mmCIF file of C-alpha atoms in Angstrom:
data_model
loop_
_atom_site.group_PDB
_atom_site.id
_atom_site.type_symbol
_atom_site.label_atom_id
_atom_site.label_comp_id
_atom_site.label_asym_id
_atom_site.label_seq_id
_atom_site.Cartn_x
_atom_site.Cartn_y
_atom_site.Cartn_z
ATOM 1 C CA UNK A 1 4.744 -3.706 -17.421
ATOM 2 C CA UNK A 2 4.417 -0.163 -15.508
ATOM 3 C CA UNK A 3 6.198 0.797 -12.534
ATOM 4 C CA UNK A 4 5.415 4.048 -10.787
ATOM 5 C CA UNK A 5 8.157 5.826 -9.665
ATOM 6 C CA UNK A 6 9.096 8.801 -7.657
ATOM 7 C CA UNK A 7 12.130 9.807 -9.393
ATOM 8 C CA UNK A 8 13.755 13.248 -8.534
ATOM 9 C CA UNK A 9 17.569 12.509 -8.480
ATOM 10 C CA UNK A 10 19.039 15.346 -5.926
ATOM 11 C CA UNK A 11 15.688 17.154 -5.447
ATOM 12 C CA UNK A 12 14.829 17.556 -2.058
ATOM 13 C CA UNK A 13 10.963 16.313 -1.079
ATOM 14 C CA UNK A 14 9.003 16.422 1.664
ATOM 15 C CA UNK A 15 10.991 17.839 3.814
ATOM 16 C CA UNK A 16 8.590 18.084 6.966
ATOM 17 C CA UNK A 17 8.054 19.103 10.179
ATOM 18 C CA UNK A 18 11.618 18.005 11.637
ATOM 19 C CA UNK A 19 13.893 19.163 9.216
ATOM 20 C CA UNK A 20 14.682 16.258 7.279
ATOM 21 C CA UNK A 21 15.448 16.302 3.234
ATOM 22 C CA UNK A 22 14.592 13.925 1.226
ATOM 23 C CA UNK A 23 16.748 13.005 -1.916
ATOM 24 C CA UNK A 24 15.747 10.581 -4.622
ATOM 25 C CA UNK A 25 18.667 7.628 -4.940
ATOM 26 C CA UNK A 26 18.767 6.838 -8.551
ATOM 27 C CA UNK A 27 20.253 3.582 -7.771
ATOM 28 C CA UNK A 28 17.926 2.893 -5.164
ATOM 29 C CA UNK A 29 15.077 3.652 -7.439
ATOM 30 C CA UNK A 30 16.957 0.724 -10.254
ATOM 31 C CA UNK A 31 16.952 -1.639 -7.167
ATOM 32 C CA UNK A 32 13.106 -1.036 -6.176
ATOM 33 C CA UNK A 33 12.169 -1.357 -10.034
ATOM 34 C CA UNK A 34 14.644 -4.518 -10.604
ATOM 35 C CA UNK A 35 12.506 -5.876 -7.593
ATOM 36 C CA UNK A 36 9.503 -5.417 -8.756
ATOM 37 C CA UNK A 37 9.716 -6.717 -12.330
ATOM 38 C CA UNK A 38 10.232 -10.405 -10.815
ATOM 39 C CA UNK A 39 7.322 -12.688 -10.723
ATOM 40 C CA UNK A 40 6.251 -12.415 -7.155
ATOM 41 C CA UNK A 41 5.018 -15.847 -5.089
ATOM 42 C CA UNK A 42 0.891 -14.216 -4.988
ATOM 43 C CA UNK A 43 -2.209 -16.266 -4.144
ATOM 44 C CA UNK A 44 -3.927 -18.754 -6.729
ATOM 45 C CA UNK A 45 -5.445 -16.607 -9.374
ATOM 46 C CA UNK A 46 -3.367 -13.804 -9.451
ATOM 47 C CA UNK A 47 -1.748 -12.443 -12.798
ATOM 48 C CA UNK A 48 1.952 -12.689 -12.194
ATOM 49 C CA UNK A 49 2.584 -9.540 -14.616
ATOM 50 C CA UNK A 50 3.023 -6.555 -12.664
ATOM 51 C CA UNK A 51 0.717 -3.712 -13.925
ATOM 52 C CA UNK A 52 0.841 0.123 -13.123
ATOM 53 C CA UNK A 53 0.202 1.619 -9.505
ATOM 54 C CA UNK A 54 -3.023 0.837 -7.578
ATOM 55 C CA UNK A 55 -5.294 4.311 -7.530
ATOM 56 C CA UNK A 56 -7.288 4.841 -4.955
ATOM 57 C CA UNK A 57 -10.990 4.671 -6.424
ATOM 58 C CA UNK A 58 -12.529 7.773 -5.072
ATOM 59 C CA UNK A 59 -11.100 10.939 -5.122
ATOM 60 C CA UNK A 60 -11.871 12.457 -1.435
ATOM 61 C CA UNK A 61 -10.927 11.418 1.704
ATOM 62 C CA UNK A 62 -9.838 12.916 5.113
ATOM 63 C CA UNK A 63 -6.157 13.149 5.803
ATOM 64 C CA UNK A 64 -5.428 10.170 7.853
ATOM 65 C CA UNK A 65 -7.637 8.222 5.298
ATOM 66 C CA UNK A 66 -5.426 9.461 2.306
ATOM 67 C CA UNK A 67 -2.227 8.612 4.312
ATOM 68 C CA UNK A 68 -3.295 4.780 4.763
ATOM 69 C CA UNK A 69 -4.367 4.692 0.918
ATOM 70 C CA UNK A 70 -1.532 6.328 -0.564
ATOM 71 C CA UNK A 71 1.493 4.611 -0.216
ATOM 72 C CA UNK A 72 0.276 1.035 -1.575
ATOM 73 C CA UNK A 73 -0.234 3.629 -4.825
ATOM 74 C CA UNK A 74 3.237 5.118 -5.292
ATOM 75 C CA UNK A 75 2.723 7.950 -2.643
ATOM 76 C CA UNK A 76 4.590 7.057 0.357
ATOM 77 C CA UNK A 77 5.504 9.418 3.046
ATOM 78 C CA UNK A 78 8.096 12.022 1.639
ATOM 79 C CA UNK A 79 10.356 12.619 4.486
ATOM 80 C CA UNK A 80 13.749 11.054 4.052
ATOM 81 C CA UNK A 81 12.600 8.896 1.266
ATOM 82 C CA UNK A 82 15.144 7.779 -0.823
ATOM 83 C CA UNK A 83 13.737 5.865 -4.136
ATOM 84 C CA UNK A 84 9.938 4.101 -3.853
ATOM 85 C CA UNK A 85 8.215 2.167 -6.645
ATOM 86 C CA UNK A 86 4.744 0.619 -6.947
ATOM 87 C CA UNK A 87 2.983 -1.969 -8.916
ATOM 88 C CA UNK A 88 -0.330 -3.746 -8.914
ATOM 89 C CA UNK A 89 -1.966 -7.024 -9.985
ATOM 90 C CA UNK A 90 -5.157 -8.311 -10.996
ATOM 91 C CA UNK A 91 -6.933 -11.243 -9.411
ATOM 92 C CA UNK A 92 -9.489 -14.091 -10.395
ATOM 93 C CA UNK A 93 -12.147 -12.463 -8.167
ATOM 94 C CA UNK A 94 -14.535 -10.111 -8.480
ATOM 95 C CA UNK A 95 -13.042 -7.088 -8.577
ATOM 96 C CA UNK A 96 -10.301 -8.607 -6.990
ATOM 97 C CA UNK A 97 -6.777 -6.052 -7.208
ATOM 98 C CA UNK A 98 -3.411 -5.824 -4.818
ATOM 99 C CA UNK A 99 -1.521 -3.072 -4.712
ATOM 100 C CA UNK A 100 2.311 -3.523 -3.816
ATOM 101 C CA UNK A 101 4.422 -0.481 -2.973
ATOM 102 C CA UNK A 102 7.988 0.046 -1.983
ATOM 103 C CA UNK A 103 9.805 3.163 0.017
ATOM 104 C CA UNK A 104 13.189 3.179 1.140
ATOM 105 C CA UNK A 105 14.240 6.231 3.625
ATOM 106 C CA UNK A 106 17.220 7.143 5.230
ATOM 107 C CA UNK A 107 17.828 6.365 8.650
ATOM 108 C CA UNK A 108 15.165 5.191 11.271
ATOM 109 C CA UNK A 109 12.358 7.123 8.874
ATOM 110 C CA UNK A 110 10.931 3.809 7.991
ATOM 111 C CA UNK A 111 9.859 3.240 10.897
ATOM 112 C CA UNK A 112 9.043 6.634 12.120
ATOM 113 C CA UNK A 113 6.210 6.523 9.433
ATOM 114 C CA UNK A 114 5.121 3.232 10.587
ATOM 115 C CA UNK A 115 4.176 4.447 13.650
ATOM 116 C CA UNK A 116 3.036 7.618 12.169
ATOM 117 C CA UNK A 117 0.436 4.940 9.674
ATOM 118 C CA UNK A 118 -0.809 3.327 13.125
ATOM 119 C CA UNK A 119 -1.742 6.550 14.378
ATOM 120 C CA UNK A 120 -3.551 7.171 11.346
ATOM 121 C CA UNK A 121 -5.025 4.046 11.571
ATOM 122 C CA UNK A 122 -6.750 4.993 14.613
ATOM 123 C CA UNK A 123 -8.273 8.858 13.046
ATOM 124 C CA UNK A 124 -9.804 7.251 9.996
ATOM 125 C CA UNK A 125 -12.684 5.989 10.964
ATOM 126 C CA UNK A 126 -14.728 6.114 7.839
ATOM 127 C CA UNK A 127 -14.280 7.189 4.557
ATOM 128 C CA UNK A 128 -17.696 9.099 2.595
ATOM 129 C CA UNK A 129 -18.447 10.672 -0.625
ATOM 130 C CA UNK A 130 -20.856 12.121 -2.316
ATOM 131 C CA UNK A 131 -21.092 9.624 -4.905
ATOM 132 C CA UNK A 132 -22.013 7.076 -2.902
ATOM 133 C CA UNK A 133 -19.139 6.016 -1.002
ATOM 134 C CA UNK A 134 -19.318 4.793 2.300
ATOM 135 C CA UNK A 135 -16.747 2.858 4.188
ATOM 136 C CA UNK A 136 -16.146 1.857 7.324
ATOM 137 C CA UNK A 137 -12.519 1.241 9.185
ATOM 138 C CA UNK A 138 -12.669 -1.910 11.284
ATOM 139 C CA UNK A 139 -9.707 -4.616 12.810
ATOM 140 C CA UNK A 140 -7.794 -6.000 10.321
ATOM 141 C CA UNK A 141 -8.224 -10.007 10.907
ATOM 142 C CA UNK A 142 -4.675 -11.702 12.819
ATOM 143 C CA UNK A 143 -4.533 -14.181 9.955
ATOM 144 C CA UNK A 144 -4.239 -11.285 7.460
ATOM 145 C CA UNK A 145 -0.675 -9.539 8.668
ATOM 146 C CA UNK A 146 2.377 -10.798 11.038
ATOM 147 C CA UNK A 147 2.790 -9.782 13.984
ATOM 148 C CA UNK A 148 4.319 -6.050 13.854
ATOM 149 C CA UNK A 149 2.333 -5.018 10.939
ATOM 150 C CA UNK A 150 -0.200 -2.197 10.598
ATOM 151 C CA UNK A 151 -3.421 -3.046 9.081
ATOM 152 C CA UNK A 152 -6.697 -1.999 8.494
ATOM 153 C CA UNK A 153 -10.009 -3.399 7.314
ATOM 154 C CA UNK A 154 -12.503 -1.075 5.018
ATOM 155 C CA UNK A 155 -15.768 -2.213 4.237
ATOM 156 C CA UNK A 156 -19.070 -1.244 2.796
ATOM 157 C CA UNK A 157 -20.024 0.832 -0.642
ATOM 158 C CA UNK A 158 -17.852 2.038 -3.464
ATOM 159 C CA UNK A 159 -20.450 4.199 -5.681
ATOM 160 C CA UNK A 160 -22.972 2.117 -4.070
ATOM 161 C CA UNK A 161 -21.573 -1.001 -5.034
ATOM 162 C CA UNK A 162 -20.311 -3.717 -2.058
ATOM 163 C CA UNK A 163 -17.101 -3.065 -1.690
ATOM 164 C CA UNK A 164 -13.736 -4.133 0.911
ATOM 165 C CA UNK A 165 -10.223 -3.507 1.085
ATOM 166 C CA UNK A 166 -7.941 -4.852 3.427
ATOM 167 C CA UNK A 167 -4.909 -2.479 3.884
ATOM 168 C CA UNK A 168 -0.930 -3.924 5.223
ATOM 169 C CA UNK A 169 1.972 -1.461 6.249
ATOM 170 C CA UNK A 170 5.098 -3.606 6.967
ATOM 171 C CA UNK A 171 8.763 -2.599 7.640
ATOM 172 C CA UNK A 172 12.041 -4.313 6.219
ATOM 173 C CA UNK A 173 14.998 -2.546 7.513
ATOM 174 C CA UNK A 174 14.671 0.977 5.244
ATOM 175 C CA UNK A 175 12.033 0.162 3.873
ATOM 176 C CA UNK A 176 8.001 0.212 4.136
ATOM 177 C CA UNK A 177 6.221 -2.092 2.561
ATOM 178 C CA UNK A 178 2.416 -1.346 1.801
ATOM 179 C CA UNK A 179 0.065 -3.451 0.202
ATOM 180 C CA UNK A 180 -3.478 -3.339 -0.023
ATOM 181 C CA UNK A 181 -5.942 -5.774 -1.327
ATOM 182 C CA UNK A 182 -9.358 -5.210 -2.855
ATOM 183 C CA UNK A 183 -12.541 -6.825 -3.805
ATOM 184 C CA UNK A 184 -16.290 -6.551 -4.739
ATOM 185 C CA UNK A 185 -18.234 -7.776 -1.880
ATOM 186 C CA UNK A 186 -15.469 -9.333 0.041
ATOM 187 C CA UNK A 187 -11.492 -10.014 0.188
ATOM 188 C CA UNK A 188 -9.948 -13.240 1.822
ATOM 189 C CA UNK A 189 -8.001 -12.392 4.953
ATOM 190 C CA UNK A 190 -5.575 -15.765 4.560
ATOM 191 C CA UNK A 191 -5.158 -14.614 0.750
ATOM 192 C CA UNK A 192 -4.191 -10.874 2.153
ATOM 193 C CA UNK A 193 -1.617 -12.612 4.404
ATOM 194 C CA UNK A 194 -0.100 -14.317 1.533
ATOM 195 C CA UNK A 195 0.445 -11.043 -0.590
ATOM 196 C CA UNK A 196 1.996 -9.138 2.586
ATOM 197 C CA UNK A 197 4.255 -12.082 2.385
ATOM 198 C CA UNK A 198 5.328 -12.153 -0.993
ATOM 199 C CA UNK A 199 5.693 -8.461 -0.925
ATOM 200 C CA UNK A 200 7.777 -8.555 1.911
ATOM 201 C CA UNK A 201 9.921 -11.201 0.353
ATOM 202 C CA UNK A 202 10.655 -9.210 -2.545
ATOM 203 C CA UNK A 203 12.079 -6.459 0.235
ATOM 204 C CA UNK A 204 13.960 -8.663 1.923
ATOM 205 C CA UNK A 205 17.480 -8.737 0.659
#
């Protein structure tokens, strides 16, 4: 098992526009990684073995594109996090991956950046490369997230292969949870719903 971890004990990060430090809790980070090596309730077909971080599979996108794909990978927003941790798992689709990751932040920060990922939501439209890359934002399905969540829908070619992602930001208290699923061709919306779920659970105290 591989857990991705930002791990800077008493290093301020991302300090941002408003003045806030960030400082790495080292036993916040032990509680995020503690979480994340239990087995998980996912779909049918999904490994229960945690493996490293999602990466995103293309290395060029616009800002607000980068901000929705990051976190689920390990990258979270930086200002007033605390500890985050990320893992992913491999489905019995094709292609089939979900991406779990974990930030705690001091404060209201969670869900300052919340609202900051809905507003990103709405700038990335599309994301394009020149290696064939093209996909489009649309509404993320209501039976994919509960009600509160930010989600997206991306769909089209991945090096001009069919490609979708579905992508879930979620708070619980401190904490942002982000998950994204992916899939050749096509992901299930009812089997995205059940991974925000069971990532959620494991942030719920």
């Amino acid at each position: 098992m591989i857990i991705a971890l930002a791990l800077l004990a008493g290093v301020p990060i991302g300090c941002g526009g408003r003045g806030a430090e960030s400082f790495i809790d080292p036993g916040a980070v032990a509680q995020l990684r503690e979480v994340l090596s239990k087995e998980p309730r996912l779909p049918d077909g999904f490994t229960a073995r945690p493996d490293q971080a999602w990466r995103m599979p293309f290395g060029s996108a616009r800002p607000s594109c980068r901000a929705l794909l990051e976190p689920a990978g390990g990258h979270a927003p930086g200002q007033a996090l605390t500890a985050q941790a990320a893992v992913s798992y491999l489905g019995d689709e094709l292609g089939e991956q979900a991406g779990v990751g974990l930030a705690r932040y001091a404060g209201e920060e969670a869900g300052e950046h919340l609202d900051a990922l809905a507003r990103a939501r709405e700038e990335c439209r599309a994301v394009r490369t020149s290696s064939g890359t093209d996909l489009r934002l649309g509404e993320l399905p209501a039976e994919a997230a509960a009600e509160g969540a930010v989600g997206a829908r991306l769909r089209g070619r991945l090096h001009g292969y069919p490609y979708a992602m579905d992508v879930v930001f979620s708070r619980v208290g401190d904490t942002l949870v982000s998950v994204v699923h992916t899939g050749m061709n096509d992901v299930d919306a009812a089997r995205t719903r059940q991974l925000v779920e069971a990532a959620v659970a494991m942030a719920t105290p």
